[in-house]
């Protein structure tokens, strides 16, 4: 969706996972993308529902984790 393609690396990769959950007690969406330059890592993005209200995703948290 538009939210995924707006994240760095999003337009060029297929998401590993997209899910809904909570972050610090508030609704959030979790998007997991393969790291574009290192296949042994994943980029995990936590964003506001619908990516927030502005033109850019409202990123609540980002972590790069080993697969």
Short mmCIF file of C-alpha atoms in Angstrom, two decimals:
data_model
loop_
_atom_site.label_atom_id
_atom_site.label_comp_id
_atom_site.label_asym_id
_atom_site.label_seq_id
_atom_site.Cartn_x
_atom_site.Cartn_y
_atom_site.Cartn_z
CA UNK A 1 0.00 0.00 0.00
CA UNK A 2 0.98 3.65 -0.10
CA UNK A 3 2.36 3.53 3.42
CA UNK A 4 4.83 0.77 2.60
CA UNK A 5 6.05 2.44 -0.57
CA UNK A 6 6.68 5.70 1.31
CA UNK A 7 9.16 4.03 3.70
CA UNK A 8 12.86 3.95 2.74
CA UNK A 9 13.39 0.82 0.65
CA UNK A 10 9.64 0.26 0.40
CA UNK A 11 9.02 0.93 -3.28
CA UNK A 12 11.59 -1.61 -4.44
CA UNK A 13 10.96 -4.58 -2.12
CA UNK A 14 8.17 -6.93 -1.15
CA UNK A 15 7.26 -6.66 2.56
CA UNK A 16 8.15 -9.69 4.68
CA UNK A 17 5.23 -8.90 6.99
CA UNK A 18 2.62 -6.21 7.64
CA UNK A 19 0.50 -6.37 10.77
CA UNK A 20 -1.48 -4.26 13.20
CA UNK A 21 -0.68 -3.99 16.88
CA UNK A 22 0.03 -1.46 19.60
CA UNK A 23 3.05 0.65 20.45
CA UNK A 24 3.25 2.35 23.84
CA UNK A 25 -0.43 1.55 24.34
CA UNK A 26 -1.62 3.12 21.06
CA UNK A 27 -2.69 1.49 17.79
CA UNK A 28 0.14 1.01 15.31
CA UNK A 29 1.04 -0.78 12.11
CA UNK A 30 4.17 -2.89 11.85
CA UNK A 31 5.94 -3.17 8.51
CA UNK A 32 8.89 -5.55 8.06
CA UNK A 33 11.03 -5.02 4.95
CA UNK A 34 14.19 -6.78 3.83
CA UNK A 35 17.19 -4.50 4.24
CA UNK A 36 18.04 -3.44 0.70
CA UNK A 37 21.81 -3.70 1.00
CA UNK A 38 22.16 -6.70 3.38
CA UNK A 39 19.96 -9.79 3.09
CA UNK A 40 20.92 -10.95 6.58
CA UNK A 41 18.93 -8.08 8.18
CA UNK A 42 15.34 -6.86 8.29
CA UNK A 43 14.10 -3.28 8.70
CA UNK A 44 11.20 -3.18 11.16
CA UNK A 45 9.07 -0.04 11.04
CA UNK A 46 6.33 0.84 13.53
CA UNK A 47 4.10 3.55 12.09
CA UNK A 48 0.91 5.32 13.07
CA UNK A 49 -2.28 3.70 11.70
CA UNK A 50 -2.63 4.55 8.03
CA UNK A 51 0.91 5.98 8.32
CA UNK A 52 -0.39 9.09 10.07
CA UNK A 53 -2.11 12.15 8.71
CA UNK A 54 0.67 13.84 6.70
CA UNK A 55 2.27 13.07 3.34
CA UNK A 56 5.18 11.21 5.00
CA UNK A 57 4.74 8.14 7.22
CA UNK A 58 4.58 8.93 10.93
CA UNK A 59 7.34 6.62 12.14
CA UNK A 60 7.00 5.68 15.80
CA UNK A 61 9.98 3.28 15.95
CA UNK A 62 12.58 1.75 13.65
CA UNK A 63 14.87 -1.19 14.31
CA UNK A 64 17.25 -3.10 12.04
CA UNK A 65 17.38 -6.69 13.23
CA UNK A 66 19.24 -9.83 12.16
CA UNK A 67 17.13 -12.48 10.44
#
